[in-house]
Short mmCIF file of C-alpha atoms in Angstrom, two decimals:
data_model
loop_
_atom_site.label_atom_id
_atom_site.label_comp_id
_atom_site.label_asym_id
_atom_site.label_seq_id
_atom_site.Cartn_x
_atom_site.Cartn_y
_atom_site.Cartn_z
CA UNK J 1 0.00 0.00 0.00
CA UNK J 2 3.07 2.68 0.59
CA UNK J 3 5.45 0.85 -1.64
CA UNK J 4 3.55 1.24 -5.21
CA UNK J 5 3.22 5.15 -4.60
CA UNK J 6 6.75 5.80 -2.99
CA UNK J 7 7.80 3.91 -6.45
CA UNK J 8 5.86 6.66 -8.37
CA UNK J 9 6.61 9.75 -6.71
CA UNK J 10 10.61 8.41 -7.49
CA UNK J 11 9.81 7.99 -10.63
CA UNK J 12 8.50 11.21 -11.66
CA UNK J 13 11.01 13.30 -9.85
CA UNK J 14 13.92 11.16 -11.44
CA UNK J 15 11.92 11.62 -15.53
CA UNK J 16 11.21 15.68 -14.37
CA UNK J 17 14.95 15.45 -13.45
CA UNK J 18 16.19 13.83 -16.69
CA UNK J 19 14.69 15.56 -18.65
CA UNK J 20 15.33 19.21 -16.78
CA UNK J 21 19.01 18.35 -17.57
CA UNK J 22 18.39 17.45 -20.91
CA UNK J 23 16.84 21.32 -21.20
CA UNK J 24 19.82 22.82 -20.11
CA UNK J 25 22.32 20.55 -22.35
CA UNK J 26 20.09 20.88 -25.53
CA UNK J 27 21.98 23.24 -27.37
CA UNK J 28 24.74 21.49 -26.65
CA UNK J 29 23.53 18.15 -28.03
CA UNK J 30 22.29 19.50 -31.05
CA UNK J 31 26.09 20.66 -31.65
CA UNK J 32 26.99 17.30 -30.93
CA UNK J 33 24.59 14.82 -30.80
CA UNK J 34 26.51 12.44 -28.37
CA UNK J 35 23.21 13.07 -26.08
CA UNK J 36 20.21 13.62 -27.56
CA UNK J 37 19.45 10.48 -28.95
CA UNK J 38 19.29 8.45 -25.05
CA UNK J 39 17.83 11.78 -23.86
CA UNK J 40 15.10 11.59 -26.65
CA UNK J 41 14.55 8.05 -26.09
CA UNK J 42 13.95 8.21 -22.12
CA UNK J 43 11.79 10.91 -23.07
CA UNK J 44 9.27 9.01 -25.19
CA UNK J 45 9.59 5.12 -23.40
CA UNK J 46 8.61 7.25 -19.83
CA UNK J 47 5.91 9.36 -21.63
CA UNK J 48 2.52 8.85 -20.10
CA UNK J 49 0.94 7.87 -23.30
CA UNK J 50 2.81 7.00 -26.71
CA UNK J 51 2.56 9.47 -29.38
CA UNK J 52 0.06 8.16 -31.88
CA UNK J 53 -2.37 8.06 -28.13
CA UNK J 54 -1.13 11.96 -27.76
CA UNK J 55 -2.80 12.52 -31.31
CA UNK J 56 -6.06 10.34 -30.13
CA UNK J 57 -5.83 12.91 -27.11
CA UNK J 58 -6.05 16.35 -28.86
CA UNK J 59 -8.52 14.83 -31.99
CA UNK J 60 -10.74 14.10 -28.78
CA UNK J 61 -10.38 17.52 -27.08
CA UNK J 62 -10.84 18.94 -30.41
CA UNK J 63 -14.29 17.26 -31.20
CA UNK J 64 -15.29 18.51 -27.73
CA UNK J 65 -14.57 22.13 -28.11
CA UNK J 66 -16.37 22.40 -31.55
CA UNK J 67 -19.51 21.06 -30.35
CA UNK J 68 -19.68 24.65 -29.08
CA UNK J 69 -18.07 26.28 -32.30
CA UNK J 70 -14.11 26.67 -30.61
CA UNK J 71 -11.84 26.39 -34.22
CA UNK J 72 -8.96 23.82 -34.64
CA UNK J 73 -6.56 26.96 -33.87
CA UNK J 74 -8.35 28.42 -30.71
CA UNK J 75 -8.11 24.53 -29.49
CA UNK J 76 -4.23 24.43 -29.65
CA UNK J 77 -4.03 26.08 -26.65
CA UNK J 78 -5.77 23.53 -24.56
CA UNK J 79 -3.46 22.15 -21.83
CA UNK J 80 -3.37 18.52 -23.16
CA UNK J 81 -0.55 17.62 -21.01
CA UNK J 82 -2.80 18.15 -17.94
CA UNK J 83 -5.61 16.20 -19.54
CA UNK J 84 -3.21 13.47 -20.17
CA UNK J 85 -2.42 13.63 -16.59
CA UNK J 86 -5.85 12.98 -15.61
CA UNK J 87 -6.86 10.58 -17.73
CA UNK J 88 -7.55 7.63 -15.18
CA UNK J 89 -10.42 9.35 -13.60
CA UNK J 90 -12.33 8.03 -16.68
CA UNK J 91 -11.61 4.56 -15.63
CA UNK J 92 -15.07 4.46 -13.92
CA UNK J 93 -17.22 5.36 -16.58
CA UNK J 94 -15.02 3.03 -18.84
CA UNK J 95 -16.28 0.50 -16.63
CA UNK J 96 -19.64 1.45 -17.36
CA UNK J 97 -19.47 2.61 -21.02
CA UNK J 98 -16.69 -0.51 -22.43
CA UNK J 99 -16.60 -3.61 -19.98
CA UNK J 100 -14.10 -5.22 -21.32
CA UNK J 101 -11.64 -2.62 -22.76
CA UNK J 102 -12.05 -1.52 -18.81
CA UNK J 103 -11.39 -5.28 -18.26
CA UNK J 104 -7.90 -4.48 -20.33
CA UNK J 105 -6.98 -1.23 -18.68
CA UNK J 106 -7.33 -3.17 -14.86
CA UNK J 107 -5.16 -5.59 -15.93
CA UNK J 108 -2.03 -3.47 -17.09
CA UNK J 109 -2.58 -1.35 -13.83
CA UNK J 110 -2.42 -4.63 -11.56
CA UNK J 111 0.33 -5.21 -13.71
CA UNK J 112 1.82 -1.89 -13.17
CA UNK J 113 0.74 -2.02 -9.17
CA UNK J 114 2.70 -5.70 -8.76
CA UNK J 115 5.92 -4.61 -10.09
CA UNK J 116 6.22 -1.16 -8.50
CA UNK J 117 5.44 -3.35 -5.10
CA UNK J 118 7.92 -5.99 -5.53
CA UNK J 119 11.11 -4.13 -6.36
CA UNK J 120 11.80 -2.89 -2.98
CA UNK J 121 11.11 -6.23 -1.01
CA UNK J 122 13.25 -7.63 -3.33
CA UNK J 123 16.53 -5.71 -3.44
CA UNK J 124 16.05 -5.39 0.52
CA UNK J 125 15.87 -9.46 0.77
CA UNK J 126 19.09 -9.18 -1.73
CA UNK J 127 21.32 -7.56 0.81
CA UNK J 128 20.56 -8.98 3.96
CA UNK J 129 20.43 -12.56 2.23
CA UNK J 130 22.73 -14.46 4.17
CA UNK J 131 24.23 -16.43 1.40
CA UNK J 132 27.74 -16.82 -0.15
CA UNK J 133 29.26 -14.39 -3.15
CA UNK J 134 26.39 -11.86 -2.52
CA UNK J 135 27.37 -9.11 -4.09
CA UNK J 136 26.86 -11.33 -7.23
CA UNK J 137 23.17 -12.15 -6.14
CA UNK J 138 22.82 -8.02 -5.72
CA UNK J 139 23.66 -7.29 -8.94
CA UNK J 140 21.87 -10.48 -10.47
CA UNK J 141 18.33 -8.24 -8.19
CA UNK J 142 19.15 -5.27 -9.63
CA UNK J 143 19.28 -6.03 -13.86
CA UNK J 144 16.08 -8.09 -12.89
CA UNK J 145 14.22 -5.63 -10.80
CA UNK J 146 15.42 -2.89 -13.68
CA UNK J 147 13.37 -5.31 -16.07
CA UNK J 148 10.53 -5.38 -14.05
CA UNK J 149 10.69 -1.16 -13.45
CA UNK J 150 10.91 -1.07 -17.22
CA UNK J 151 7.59 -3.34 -17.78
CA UNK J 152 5.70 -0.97 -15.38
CA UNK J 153 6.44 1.75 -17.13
CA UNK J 154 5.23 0.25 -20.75
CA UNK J 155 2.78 -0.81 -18.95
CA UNK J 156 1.56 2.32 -17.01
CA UNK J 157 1.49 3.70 -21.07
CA UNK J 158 -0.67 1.20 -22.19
CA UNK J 159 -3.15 1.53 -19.87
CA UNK J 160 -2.87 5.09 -20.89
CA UNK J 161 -3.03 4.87 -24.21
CA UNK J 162 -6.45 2.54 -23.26
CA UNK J 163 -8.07 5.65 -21.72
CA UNK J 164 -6.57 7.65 -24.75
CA UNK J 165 -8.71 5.33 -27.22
CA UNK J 166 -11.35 5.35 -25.32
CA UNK J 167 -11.61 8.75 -25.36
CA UNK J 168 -10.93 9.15 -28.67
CA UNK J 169 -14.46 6.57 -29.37
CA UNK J 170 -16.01 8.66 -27.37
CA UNK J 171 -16.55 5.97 -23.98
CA UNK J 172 -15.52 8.20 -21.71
CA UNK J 173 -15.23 12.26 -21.63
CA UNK J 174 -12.54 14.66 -20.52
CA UNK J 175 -14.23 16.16 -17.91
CA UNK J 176 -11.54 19.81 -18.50
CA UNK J 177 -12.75 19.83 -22.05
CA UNK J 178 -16.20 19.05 -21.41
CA UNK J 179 -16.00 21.95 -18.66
CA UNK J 180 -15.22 24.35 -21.34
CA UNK J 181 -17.49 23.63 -23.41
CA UNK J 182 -20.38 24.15 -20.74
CA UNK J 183 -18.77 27.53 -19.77
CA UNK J 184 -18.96 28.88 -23.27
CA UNK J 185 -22.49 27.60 -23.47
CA UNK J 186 -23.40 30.22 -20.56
CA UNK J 187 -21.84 32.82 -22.03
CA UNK J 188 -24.36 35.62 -22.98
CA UNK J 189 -22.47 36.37 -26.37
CA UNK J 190 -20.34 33.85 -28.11
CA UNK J 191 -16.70 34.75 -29.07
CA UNK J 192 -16.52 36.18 -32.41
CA UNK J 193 -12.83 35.94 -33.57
CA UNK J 194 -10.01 33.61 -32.52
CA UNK J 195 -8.80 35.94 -29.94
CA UNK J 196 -11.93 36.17 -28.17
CA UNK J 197 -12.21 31.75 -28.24
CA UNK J 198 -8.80 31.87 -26.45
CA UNK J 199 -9.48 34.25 -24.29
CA UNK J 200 -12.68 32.01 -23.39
CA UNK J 201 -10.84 28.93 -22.79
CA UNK J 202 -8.43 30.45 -20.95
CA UNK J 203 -10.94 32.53 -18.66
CA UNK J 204 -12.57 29.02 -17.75
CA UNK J 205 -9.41 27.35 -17.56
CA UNK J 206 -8.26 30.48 -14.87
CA UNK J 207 -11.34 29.85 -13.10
CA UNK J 208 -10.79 26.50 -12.54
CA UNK J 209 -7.67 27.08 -11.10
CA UNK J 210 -5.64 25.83 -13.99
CA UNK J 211 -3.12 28.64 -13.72
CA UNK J 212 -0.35 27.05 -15.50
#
């Protein structure tokens, strides 16, 4: 019960990390590109949701916003990244809308929820093990246990990209978007140029507290 969500707070501080350093040494990677391939590559395997889910993302936030007239451009400046973020509170109406893609997404979270939990028992067995040639057996715990860190994190994107799809077919909503949308409704006079639409969103999404 404390294990799985010490796991997760490590691992986003140690990806916000990584990839806060690869900020600061981007010019200098792009000079010499030593770098930016790994730093690329940890950025996309530890993404929340794969990139062709990203694009099921914003075409699903996009279909939202035009039911009340918001154009393609006025859309862009929806935070998807904090949408992403919040896309497991639609597990519950998955469950009700898509039984057994829900069925799917449960399973790659116990997934997710078994490795994160297991790790730590497992290198603390490691080193107080009272057996011969241990540092051997340590090592042996730690390329396995990196395995098993790896498959959560695939994993925690594929249950991701699940939500993402689902969303996209229109099973469950994105409550943010969906909030917009009813805020523009109640607006005595709609916006009538692309400045006024952003300002729009971004009144609701100040409202809301959504200040980043």
């Amino acid at each position: 019960g404390t294990l799985s969500p010490l796991m997760r707070a490590i691992g986003r501080m140690s990806r916000s990390l990584i990839l806060r350093r690869s900020r600061e040494v981007d010019g200098w990677t792009r000079r010499k590109g030593i770098l930016a391939k790994p730093f690329r590559f940890i950025d996309e395997q530890s993404a929340p949701v794969s990139t062709s889910a990203r694009s099921l993302v914003i075409d699903a936030i996009t279909r939202t916003l035009a039911q009340v007239g918001v154009p393609g451009s006025a859309a862009l400046i929806f935070p998807v990244d904090y949408a992403i973020s919040n896309l497991h509170f639609g597990a519950p109406q998955l469950s009700q809308a898509a039984p057994s893609q829900y069925q799917e997404y449960d399973r790659a979270r116990s997934e997710v929820e078994f490795r994160l939990a297991v790790v730590p028992p497992l290198v603390a067995l490691t080193i107080v093990a009272p057996v011969a040639w241990r540092i051997w057996l340590i090592m042996a715990t730690l390329g396995g246990c990196s395995v098993l860190l790896a498959q959560a994190v695939k994993q925690v994107q594929l249950s991701n990209d699940l939500l993402a799809n689902a969303a996209f077919l229109d099973f469950i909503t994105i409550p943010l978007a969906q909030a917009v949308v009813d805020y523009i409704k109640d607006l005595q006079q709609r916006p009538s140029s692309e400045g006024a639409w952003v300002g729009a969103i971004i009144a609701d999404l100040y409202q809301r507290a959504n200040f980043e």
